[in-house]
mmCIF file of N, CA and C in Angstrom:
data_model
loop_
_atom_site.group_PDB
_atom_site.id
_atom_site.type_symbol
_atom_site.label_atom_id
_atom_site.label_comp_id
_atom_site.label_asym_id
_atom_site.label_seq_id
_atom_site.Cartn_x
_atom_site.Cartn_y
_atom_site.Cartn_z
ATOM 1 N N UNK A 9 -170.955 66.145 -91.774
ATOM 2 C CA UNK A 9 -171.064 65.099 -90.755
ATOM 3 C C UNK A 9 -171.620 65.704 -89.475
ATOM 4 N N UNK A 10 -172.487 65.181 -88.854
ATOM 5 C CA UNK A 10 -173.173 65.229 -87.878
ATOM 6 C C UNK A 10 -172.320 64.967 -86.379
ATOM 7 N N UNK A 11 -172.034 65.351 -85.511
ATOM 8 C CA UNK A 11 -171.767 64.744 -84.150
ATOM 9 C C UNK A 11 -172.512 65.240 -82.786
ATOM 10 N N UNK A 12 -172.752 63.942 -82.350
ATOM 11 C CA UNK A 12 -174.044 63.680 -81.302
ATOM 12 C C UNK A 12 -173.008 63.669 -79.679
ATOM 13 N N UNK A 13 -173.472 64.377 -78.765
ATOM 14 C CA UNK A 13 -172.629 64.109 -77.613
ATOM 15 C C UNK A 13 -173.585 64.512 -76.538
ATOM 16 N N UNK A 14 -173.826 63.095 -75.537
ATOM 17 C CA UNK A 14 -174.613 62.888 -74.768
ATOM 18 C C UNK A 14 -173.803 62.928 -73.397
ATOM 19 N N UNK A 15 -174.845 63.469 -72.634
ATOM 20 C CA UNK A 15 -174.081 63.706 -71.135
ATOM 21 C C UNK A 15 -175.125 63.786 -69.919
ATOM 22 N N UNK A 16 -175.294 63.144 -69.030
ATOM 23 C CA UNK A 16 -176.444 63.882 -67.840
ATOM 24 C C UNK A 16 -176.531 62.274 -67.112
ATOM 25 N N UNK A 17 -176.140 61.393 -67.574
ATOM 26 C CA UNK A 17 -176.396 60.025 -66.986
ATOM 27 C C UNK A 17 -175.735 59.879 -65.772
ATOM 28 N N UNK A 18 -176.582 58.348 -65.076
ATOM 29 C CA UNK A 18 -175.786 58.527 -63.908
ATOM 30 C C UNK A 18 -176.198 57.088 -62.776
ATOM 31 N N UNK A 19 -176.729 57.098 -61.824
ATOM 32 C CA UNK A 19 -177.199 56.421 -60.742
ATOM 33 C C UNK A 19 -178.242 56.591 -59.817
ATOM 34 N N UNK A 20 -179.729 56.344 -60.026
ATOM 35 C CA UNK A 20 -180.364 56.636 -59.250
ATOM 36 C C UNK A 20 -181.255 56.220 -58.688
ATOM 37 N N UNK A 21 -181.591 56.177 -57.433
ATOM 38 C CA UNK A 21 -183.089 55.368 -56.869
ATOM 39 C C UNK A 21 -184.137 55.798 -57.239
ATOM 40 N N UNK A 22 -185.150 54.626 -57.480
ATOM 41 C CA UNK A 22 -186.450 54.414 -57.662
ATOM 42 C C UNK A 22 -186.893 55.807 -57.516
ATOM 43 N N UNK A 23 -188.203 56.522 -58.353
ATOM 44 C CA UNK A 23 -188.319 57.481 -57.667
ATOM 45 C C UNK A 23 -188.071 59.519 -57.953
ATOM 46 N N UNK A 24 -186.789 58.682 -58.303
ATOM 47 C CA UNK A 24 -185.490 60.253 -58.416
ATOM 48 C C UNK A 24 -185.947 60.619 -59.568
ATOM 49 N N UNK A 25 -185.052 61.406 -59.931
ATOM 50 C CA UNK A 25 -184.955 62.363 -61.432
ATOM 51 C C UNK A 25 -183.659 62.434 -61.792
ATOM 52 N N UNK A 26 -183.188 62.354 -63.580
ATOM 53 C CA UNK A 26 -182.104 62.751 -64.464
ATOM 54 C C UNK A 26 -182.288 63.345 -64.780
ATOM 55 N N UNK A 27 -181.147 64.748 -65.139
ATOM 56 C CA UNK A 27 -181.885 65.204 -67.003
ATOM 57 C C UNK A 27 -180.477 64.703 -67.489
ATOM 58 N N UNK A 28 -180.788 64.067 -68.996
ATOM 59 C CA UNK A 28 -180.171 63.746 -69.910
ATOM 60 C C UNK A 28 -179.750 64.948 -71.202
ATOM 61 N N UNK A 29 -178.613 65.647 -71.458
ATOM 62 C CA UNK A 29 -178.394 66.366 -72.645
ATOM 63 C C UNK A 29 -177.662 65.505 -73.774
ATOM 64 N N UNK A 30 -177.947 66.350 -74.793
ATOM 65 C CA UNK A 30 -177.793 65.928 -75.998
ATOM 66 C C UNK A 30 -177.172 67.084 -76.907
ATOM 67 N N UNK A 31 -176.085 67.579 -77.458
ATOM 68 C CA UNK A 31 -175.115 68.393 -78.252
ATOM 69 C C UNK A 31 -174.904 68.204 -79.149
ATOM 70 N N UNK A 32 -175.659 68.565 -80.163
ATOM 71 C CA UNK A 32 -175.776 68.360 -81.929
ATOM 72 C C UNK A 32 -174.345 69.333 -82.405
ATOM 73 N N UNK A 33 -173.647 68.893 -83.333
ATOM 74 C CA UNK A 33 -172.723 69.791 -84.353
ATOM 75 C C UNK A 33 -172.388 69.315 -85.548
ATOM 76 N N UNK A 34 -172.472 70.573 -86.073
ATOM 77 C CA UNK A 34 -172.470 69.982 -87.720
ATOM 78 C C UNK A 34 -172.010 71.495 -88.519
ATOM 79 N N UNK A 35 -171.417 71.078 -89.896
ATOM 80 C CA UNK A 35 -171.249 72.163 -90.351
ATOM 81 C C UNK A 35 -172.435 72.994 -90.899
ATOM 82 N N UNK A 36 -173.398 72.574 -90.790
ATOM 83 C CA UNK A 36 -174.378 73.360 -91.290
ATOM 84 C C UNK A 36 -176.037 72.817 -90.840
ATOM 85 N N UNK A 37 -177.073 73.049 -90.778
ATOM 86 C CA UNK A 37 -177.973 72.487 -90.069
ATOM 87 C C UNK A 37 -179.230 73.355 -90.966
ATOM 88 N N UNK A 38 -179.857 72.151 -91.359
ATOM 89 C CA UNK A 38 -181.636 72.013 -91.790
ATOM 90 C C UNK A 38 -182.021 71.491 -90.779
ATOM 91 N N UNK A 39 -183.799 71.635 -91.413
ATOM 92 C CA UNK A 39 -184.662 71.014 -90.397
ATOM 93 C C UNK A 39 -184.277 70.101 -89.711
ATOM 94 N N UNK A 40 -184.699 69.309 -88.540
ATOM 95 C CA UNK A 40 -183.978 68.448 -88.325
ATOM 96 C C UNK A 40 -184.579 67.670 -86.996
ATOM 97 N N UNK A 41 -184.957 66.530 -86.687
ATOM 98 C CA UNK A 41 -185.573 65.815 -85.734
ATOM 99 C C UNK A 41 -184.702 65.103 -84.492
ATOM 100 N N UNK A 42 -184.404 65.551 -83.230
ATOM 101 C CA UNK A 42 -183.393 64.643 -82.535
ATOM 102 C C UNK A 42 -184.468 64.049 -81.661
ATOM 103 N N UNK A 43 -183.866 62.757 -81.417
ATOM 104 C CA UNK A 43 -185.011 61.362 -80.541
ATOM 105 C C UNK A 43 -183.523 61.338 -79.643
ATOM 106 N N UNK A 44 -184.305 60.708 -78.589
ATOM 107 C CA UNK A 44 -183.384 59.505 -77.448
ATOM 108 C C UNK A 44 -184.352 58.398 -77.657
ATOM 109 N N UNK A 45 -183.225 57.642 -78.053
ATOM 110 C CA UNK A 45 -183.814 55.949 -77.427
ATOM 111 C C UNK A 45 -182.708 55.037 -76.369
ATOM 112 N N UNK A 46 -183.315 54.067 -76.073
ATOM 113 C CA UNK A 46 -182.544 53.254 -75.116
ATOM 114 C C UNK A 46 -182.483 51.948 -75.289
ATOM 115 N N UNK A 47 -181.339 51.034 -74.839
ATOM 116 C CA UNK A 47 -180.923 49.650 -75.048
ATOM 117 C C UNK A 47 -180.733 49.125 -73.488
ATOM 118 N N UNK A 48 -181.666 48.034 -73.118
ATOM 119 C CA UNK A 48 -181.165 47.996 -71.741
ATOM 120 C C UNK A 48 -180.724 46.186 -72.055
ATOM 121 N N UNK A 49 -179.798 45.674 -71.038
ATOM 122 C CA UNK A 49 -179.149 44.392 -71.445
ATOM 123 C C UNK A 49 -179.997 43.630 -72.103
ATOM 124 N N UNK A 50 -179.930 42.948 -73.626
ATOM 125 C CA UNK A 50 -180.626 41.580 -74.082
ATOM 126 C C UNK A 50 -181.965 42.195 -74.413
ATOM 127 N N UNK A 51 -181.766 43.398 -74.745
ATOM 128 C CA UNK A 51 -183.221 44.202 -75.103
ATOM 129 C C UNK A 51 -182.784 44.604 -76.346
ATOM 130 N N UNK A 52 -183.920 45.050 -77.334
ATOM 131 C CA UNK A 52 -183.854 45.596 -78.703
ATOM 132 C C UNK A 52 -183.938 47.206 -78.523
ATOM 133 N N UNK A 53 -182.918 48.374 -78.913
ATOM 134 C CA UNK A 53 -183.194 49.363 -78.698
ATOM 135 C C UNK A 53 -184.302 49.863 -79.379
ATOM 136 N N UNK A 54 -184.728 50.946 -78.015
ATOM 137 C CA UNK A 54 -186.376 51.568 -77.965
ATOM 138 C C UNK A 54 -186.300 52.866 -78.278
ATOM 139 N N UNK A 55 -187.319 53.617 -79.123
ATOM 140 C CA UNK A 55 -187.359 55.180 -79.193
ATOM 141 C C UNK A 55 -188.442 55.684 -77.728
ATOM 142 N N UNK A 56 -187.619 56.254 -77.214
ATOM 143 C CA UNK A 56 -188.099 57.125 -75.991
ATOM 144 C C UNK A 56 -189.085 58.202 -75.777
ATOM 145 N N UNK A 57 -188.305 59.258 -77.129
ATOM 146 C CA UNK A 57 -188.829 60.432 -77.571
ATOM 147 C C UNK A 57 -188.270 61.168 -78.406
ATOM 148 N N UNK A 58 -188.583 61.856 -78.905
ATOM 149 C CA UNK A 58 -188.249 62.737 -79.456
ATOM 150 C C UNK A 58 -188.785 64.202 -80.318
ATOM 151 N N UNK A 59 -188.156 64.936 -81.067
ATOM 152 C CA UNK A 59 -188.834 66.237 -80.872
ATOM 153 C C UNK A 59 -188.315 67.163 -82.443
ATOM 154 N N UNK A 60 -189.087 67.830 -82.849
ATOM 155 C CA UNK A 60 -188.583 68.525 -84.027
ATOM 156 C C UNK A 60 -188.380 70.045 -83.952
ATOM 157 N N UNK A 61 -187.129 70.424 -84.602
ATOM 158 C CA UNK A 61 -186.579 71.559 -84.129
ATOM 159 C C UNK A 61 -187.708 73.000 -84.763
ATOM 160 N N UNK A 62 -188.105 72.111 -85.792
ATOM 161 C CA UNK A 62 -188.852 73.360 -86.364
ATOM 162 C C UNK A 62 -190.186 74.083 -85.699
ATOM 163 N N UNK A 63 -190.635 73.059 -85.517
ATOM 164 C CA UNK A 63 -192.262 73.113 -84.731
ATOM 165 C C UNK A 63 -192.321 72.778 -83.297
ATOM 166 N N UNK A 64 -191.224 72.251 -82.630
ATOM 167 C CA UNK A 64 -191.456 71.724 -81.235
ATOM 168 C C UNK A 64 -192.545 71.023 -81.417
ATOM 169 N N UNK A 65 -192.780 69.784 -82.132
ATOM 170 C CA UNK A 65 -193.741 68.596 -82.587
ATOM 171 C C UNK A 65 -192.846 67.582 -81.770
ATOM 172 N N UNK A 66 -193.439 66.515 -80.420
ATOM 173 C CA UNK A 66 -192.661 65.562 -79.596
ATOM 174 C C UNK A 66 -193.739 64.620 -79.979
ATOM 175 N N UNK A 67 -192.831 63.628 -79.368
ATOM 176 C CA UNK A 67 -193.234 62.238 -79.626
ATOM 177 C C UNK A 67 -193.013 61.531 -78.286
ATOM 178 N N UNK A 68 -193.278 60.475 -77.516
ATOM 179 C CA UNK A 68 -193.085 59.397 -76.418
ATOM 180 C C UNK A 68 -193.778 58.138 -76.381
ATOM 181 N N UNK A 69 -193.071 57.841 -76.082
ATOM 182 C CA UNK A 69 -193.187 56.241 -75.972
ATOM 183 C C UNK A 69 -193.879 55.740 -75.129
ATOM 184 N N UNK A 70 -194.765 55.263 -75.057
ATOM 185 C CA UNK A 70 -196.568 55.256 -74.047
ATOM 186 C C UNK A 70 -195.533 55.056 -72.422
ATOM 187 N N UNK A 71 -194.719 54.286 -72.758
ATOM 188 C CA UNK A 71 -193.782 53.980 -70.904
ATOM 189 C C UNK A 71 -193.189 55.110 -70.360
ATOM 190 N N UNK A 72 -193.422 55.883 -71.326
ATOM 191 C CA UNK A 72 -192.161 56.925 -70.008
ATOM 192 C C UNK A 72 -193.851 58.628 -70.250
ATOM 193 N N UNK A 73 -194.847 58.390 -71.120
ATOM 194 C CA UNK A 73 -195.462 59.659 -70.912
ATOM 195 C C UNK A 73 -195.596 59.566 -69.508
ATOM 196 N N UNK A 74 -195.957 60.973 -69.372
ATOM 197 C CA UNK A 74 -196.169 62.036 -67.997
ATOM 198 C C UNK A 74 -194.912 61.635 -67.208
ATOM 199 N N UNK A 75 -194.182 61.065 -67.279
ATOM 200 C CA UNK A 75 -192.642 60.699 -66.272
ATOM 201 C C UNK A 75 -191.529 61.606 -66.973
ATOM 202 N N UNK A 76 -191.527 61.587 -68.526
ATOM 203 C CA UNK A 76 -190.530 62.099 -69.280
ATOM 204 C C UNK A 76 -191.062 63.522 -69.869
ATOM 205 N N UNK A 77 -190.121 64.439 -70.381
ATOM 206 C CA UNK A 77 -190.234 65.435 -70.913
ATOM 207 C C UNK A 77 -189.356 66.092 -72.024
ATOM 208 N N UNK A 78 -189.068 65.947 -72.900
ATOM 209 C CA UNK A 78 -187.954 66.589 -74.068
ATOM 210 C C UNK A 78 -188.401 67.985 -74.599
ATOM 211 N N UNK A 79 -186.911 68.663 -74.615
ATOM 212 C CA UNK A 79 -187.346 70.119 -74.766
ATOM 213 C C UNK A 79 -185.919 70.145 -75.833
ATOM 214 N N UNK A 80 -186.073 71.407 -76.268
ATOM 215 C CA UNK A 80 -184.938 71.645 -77.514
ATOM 216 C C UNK A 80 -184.296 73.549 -77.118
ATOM 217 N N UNK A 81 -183.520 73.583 -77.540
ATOM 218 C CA UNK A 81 -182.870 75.052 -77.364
ATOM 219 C C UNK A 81 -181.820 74.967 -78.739
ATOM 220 N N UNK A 82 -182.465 75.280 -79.660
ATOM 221 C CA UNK A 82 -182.462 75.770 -81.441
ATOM 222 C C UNK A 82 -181.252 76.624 -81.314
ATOM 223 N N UNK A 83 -180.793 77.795 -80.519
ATOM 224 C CA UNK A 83 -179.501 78.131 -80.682
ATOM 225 C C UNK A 83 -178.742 77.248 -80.260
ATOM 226 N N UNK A 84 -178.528 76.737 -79.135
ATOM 227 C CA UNK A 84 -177.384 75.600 -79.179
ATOM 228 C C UNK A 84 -177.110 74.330 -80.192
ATOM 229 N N UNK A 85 -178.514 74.008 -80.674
ATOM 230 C CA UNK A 85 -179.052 72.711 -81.303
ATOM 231 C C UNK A 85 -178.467 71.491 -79.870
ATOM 232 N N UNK A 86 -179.174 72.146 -79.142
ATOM 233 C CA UNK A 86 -179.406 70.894 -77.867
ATOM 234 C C UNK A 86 -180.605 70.555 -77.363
ATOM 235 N N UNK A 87 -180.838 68.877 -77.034
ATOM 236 C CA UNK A 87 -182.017 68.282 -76.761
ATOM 237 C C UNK A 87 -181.681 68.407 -75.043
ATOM 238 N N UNK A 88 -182.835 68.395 -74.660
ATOM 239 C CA UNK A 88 -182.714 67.560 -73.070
ATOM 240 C C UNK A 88 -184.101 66.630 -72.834
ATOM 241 N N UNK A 89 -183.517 65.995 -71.593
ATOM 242 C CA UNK A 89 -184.504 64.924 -71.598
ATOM 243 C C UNK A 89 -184.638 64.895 -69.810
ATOM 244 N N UNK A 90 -185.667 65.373 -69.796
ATOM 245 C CA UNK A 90 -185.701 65.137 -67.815
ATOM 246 C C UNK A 90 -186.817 64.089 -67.415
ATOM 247 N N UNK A 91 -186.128 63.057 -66.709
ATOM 248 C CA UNK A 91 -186.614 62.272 -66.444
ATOM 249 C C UNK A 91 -186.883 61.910 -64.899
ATOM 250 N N UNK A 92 -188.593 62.356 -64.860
ATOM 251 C CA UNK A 92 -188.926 62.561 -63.431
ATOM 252 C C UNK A 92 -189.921 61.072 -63.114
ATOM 253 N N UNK A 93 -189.480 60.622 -61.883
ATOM 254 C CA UNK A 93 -190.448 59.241 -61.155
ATOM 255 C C UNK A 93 -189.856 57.754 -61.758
ATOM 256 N N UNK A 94 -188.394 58.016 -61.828
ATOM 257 C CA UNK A 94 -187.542 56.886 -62.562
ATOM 258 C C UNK A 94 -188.084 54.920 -61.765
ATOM 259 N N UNK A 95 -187.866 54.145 -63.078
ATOM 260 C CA UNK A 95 -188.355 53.060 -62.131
ATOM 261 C C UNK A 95 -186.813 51.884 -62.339
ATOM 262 N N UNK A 96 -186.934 51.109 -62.424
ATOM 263 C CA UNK A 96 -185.698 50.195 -62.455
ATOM 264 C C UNK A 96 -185.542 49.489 -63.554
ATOM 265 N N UNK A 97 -187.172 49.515 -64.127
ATOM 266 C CA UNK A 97 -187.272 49.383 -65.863
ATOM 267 C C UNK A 97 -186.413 50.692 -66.861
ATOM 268 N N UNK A 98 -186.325 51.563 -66.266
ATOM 269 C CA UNK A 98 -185.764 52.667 -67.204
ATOM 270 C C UNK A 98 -184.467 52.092 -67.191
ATOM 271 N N UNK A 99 -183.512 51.537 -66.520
ATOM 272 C CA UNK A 99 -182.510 51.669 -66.489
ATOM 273 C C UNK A 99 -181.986 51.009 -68.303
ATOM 274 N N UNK A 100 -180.794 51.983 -68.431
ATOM 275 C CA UNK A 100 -180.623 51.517 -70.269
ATOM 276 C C UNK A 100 -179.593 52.297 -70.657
ATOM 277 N N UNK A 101 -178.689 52.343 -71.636
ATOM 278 C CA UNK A 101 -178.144 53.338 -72.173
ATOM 279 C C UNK A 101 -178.682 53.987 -72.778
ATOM 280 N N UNK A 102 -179.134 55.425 -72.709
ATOM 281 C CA UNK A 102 -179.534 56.295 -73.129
ATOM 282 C C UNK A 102 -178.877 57.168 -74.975
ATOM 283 N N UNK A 103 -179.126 56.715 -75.877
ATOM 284 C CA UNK A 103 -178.300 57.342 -76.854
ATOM 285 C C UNK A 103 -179.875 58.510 -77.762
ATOM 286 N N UNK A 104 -178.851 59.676 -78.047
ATOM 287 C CA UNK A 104 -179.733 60.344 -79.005
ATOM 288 C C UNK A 104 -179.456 60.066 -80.227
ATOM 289 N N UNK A 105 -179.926 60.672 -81.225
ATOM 290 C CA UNK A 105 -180.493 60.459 -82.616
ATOM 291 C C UNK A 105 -180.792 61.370 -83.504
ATOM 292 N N UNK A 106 -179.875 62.042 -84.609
ATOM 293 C CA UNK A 106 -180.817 62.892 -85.345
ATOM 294 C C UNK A 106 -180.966 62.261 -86.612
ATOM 295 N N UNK A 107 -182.011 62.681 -87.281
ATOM 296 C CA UNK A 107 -182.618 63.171 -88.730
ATOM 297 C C UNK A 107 -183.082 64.088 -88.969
ATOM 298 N N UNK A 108 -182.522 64.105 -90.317
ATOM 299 C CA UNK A 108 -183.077 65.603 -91.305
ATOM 300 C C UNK A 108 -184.244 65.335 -91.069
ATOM 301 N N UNK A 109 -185.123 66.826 -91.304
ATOM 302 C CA UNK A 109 -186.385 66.706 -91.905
ATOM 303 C C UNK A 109 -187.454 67.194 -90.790
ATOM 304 N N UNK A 110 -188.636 67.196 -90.892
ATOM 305 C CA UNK A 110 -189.321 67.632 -90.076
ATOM 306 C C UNK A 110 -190.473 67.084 -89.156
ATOM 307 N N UNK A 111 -191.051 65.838 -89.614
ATOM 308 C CA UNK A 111 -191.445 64.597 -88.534
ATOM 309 C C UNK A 111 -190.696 64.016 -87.683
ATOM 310 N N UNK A 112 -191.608 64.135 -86.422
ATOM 311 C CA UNK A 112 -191.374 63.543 -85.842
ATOM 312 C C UNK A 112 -191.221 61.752 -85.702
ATOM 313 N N UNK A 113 -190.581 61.108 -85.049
ATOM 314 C CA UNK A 113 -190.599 59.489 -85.257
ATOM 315 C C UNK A 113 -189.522 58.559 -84.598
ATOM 316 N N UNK A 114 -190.050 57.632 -83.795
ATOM 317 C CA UNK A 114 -189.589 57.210 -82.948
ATOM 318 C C UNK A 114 -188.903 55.618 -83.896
ATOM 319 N N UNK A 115 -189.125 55.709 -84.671
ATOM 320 C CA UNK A 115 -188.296 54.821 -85.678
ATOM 321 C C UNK A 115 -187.086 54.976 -85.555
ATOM 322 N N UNK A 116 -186.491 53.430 -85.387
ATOM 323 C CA UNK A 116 -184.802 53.401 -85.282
ATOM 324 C C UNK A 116 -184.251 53.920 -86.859
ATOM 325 N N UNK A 117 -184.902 52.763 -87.509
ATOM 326 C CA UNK A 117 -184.432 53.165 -89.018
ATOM 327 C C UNK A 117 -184.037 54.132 -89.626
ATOM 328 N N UNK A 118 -184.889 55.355 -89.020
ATOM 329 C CA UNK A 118 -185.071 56.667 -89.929
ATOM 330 C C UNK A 118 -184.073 57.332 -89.618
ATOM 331 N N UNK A 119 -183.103 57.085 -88.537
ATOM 332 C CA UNK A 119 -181.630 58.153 -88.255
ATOM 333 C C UNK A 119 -180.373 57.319 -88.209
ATOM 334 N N UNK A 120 -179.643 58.561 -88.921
ATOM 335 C CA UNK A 120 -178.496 58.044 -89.789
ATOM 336 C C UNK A 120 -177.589 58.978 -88.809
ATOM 337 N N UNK A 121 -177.520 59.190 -87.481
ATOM 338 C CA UNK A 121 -176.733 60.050 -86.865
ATOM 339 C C UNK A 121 -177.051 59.636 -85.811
ATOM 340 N N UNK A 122 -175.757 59.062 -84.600
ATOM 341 C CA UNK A 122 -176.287 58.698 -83.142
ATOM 342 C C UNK A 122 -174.891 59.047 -82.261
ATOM 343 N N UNK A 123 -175.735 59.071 -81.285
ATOM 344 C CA UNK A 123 -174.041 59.169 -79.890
ATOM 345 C C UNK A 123 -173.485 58.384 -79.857
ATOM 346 N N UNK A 124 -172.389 58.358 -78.317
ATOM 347 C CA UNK A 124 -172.428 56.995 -78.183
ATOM 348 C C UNK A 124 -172.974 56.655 -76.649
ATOM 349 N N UNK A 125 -173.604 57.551 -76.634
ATOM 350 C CA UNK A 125 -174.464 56.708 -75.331
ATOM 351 C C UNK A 125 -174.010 57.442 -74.473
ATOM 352 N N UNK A 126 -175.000 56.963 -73.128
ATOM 353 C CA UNK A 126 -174.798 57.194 -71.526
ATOM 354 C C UNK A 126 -175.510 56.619 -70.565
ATOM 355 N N UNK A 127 -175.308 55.992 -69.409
ATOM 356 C CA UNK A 127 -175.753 55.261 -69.084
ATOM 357 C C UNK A 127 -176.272 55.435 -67.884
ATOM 358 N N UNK A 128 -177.490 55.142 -67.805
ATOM 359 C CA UNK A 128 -178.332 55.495 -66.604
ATOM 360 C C UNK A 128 -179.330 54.075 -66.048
ATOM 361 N N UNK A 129 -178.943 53.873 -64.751
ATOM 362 C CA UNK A 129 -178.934 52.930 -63.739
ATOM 363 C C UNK A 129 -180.096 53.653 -62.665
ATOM 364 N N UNK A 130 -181.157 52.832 -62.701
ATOM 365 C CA UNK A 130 -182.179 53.352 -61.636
ATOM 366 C C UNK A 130 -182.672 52.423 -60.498
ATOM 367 N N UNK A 131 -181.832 52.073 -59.342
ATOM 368 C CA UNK A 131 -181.733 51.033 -58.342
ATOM 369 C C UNK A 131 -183.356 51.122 -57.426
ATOM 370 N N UNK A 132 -183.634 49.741 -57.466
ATOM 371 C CA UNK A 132 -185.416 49.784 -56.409
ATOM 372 C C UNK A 132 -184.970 49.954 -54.899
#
């Protein structure tokens, strides 16, 4: 079993910057792809980004390129997500995501492992 634990959320004006982490554990670990996506009220959750541990192969979601950045650190099996020039559209719960395997993919479908969120508020 997989467990996902997200942390870095918060409150911020137009503008600012987060970084968002992400803390993979498991008894044992293959290849393996972690995404963030987000749910903001009465919205369908969105894949953000995400990134593969093997190749550092990322992915983003045309709204947040050049604003967002995901990076990985393979000994911890932790994602981060820094999010620079925030707008009031970002605001969402932030949850990560893994799947086995080695593509990248911003597909909800494809992960069978998630947090439970964190929530980040970006005031105009």
């Amino acid at each position: 079993e997989v467990r996902l634990v997200e942390s870095g959320g918060g409150w911020v004006q137009a503008g600012g910057s987060l970084r968002l982490s992400c803390a993979a554990s498991s008894s044992t670990f293959d290849d393996y792809v972690i995404a963030w996506f987000r749910q903001a009220p009465g919205k369908e959750r969105e894949g953000v980004s995400c990134i593969s541990d093997s190749d550092y192969r990322v992915e983003y979601a045309d709204s947040v390129k050049g604003r967002f950045t995901i990076t990985i650190d393979n000994t911890r099996h932790a994602v981060y997500l820094q999010m620079n020039a925030l707008k009031p559209e970002d605001t969402a719960v932030y949850y990560c995501a893994l799947k086995w395997g080695t593509k990248p993919s911003l597909r909800r479908d494809e992960y069978a492992f998630w947090g439970q969120g964190t929530q980040v508020t970006v005031s105009s």
